PDB file of C-alpha atoms in Angstrom:
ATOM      1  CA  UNK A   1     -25.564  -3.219  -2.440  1.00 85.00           C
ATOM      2  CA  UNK A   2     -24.548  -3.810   1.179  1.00 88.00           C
ATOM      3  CA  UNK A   3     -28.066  -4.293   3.998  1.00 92.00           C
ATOM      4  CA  UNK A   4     -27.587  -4.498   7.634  1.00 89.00           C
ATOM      5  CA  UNK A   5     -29.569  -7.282   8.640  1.00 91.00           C
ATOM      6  CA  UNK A   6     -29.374  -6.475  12.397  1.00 94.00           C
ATOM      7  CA  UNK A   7     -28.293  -3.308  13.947  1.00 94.00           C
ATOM      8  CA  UNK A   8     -25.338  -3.106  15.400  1.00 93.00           C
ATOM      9  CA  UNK A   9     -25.152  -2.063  18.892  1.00 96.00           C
ATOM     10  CA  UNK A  10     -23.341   0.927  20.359  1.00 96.00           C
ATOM     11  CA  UNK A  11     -21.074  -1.575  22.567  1.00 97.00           C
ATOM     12  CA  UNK A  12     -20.217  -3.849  19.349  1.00 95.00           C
ATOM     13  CA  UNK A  13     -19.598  -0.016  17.237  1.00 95.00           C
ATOM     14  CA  UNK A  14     -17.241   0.830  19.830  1.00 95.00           C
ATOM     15  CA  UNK A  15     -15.340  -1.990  19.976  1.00 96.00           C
ATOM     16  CA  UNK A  16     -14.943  -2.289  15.782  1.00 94.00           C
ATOM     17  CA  UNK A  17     -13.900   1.623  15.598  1.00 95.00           C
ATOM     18  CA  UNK A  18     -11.141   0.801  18.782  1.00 94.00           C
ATOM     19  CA  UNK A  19      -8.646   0.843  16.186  1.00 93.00           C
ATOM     20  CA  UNK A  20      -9.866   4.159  14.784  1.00 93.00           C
ATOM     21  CA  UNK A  21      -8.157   6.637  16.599  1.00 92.00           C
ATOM     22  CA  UNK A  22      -5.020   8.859  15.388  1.00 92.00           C
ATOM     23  CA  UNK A  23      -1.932   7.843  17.448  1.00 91.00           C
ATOM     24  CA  UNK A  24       0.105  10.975  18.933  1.00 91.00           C
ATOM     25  CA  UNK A  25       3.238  10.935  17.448  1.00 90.00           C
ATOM     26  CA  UNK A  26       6.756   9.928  19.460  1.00 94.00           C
ATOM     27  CA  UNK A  27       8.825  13.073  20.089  1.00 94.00           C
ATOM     28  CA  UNK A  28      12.918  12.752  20.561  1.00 93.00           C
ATOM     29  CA  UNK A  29      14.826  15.868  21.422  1.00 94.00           C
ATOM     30  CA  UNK A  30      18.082  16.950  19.097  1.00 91.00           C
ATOM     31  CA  UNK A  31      20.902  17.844  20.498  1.00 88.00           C
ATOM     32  CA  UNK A  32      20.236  21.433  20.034  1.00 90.00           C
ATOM     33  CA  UNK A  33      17.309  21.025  22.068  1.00 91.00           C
ATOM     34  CA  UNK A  34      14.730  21.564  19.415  1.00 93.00           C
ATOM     35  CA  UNK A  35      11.482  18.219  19.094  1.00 94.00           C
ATOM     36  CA  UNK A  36      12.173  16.186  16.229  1.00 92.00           C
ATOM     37  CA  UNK A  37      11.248  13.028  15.214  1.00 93.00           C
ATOM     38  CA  UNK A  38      12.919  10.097  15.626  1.00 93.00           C
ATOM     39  CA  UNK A  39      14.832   8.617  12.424  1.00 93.00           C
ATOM     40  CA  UNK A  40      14.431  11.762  10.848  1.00 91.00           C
ATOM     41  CA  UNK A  41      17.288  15.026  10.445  1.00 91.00           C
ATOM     42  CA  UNK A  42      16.616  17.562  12.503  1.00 90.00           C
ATOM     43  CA  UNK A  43      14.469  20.551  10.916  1.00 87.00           C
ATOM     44  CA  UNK A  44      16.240  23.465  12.290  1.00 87.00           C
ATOM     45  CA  UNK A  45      20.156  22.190  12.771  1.00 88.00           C
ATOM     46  CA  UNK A  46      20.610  19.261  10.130  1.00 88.00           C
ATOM     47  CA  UNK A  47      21.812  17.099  12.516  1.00 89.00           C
ATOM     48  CA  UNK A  48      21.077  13.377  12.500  1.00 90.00           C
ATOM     49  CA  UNK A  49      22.938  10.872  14.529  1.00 88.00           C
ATOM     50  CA  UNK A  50      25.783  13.528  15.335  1.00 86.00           C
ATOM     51  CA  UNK A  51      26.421  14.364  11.828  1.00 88.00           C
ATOM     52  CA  UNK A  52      25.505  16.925   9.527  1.00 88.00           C
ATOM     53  CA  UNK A  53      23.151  17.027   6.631  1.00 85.00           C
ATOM     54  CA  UNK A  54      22.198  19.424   4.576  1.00 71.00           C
ATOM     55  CA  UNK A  55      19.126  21.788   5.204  1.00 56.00           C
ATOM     56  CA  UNK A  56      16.992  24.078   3.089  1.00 57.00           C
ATOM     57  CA  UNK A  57      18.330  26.961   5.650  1.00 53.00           C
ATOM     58  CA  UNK A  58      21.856  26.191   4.249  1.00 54.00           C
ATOM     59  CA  UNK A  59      20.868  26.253   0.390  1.00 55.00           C
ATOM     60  CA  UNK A  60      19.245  29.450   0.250  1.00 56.00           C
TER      61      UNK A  60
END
């Protein structure tokens, strides 16, 4: 198993876990005006690059 020889200090803990954190993810706007994000069809039209895709609102 794994021992610390030395403890690490807050300063160096900060700096290794700088990487840690959960980015906030990018937000485009569709054409009907609704947040989607980018490279992905848009959840409550279907639209995606100013075509039409199919939707789970259209198949039921």
């Amino acid at each position: 198993m794994a021992v610390q020889q030395t403890k690490k200090s807050r300063s160096r803990k900060g700096m290794r876990r700088s990487h840690d954190h959960v980015d906030t993810p990018t937000v485009v706007f569709c054409s009907c005006g609704q947040p989607t994000l980018p490279h992905r069809v848009c959840a409550s039209c279907g639209e995606y690059k100013g075509r039409k895709f199919a939707t789970l609102a259209d198949k039921q």
